[in-house]
PDB file of C-alpha atoms in Angstrom:
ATOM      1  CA  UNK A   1     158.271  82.411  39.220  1.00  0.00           C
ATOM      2  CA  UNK A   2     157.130  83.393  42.482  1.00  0.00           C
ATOM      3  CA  UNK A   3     159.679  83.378  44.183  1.00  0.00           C
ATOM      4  CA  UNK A   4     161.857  85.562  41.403  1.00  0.00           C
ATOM      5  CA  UNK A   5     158.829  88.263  42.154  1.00  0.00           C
ATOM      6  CA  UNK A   6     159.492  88.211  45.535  1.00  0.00           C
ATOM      7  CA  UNK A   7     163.200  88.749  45.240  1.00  0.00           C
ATOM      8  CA  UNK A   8     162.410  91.287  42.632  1.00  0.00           C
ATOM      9  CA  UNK A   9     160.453  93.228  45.449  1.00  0.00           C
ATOM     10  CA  UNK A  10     162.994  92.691  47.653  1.00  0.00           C
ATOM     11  CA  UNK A  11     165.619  93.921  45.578  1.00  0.00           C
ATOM     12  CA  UNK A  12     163.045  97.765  44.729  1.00  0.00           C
ATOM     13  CA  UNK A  13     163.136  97.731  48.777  1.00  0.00           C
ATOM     14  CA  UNK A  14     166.376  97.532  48.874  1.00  0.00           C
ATOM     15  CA  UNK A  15     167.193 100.558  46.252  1.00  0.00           C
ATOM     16  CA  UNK A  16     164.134 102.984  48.398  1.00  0.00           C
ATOM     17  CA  UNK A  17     166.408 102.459  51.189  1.00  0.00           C
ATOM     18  CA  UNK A  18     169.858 102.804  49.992  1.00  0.00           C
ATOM     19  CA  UNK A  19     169.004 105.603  48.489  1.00  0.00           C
ATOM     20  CA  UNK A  20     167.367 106.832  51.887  1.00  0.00           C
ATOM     21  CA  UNK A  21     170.627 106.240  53.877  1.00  0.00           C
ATOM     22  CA  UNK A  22     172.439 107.611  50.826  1.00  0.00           C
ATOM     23  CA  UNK A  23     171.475 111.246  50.688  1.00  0.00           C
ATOM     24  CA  UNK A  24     168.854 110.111  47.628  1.00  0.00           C
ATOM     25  CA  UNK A  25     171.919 108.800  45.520  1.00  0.00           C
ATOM     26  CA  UNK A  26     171.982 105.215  44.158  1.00  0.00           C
ATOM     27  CA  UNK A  27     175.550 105.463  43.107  1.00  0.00           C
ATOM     28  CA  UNK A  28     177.196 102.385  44.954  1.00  0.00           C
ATOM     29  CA  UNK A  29     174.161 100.324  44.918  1.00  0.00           C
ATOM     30  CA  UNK A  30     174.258  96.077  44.184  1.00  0.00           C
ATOM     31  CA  UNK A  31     173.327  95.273  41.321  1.00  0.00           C
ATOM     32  CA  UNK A  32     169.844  93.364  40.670  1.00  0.00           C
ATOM     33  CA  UNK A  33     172.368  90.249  39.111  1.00  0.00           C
ATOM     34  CA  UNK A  34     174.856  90.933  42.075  1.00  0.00           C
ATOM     35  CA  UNK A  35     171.985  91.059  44.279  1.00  0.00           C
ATOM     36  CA  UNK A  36     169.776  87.888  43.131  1.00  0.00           C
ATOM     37  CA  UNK A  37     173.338  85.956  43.311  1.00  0.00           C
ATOM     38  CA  UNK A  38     173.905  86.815  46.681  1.00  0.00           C
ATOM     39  CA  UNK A  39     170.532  86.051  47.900  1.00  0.00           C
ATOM     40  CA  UNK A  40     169.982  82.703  45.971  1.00  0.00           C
ATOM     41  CA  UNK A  41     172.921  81.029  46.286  1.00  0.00           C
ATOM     42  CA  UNK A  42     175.678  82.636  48.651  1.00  0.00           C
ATOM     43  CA  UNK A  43     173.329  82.885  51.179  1.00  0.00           C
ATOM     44  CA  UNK A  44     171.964  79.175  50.982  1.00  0.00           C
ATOM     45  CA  UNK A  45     175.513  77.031  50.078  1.00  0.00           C
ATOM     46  CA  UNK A  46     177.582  79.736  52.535  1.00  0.00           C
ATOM     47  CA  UNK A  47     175.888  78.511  55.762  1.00  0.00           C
ATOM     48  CA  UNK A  48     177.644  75.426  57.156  1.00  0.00           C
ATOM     49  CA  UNK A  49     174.328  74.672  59.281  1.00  0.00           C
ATOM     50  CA  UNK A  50     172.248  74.600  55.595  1.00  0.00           C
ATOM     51  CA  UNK A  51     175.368  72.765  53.808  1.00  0.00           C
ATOM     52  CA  UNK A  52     175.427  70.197  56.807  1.00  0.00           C
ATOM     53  CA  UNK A  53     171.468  69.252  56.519  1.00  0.00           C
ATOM     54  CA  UNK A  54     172.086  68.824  52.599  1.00  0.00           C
ATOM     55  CA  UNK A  55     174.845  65.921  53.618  1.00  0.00           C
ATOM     56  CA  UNK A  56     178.292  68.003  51.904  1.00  0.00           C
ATOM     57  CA  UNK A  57     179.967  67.555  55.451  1.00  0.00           C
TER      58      UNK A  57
END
């Protein structure tokens, strides 16, 4: 549960600055679902150093 707060947070910090860089417009931004996906599991079964300590070589 901790850890889905944390991305959560994450995720707010990542809409103040989009909308920052974006001229205060959101339009464009990832998706919390989008966003959570990418930083669960692409991130963590995409890296062939990760994927090699977990024994899938």
């Amino acid at each position: 549960m901790n850890d889905y707060k944390a991305l959560k947070e994450k995720y707010f910090a990542y809409l103040k600055a989009y909308k920052k860089l974006n001229n205060g417009s959101l339009k464009g931004a990832t998706s919390f679902s989008e966003f959570y996906i990418s930083q669960t599991y692409v991130t963590v079964y995409s890296d062939p150093r990760i994927i090699a300590l977990m024994g899938y070589n």
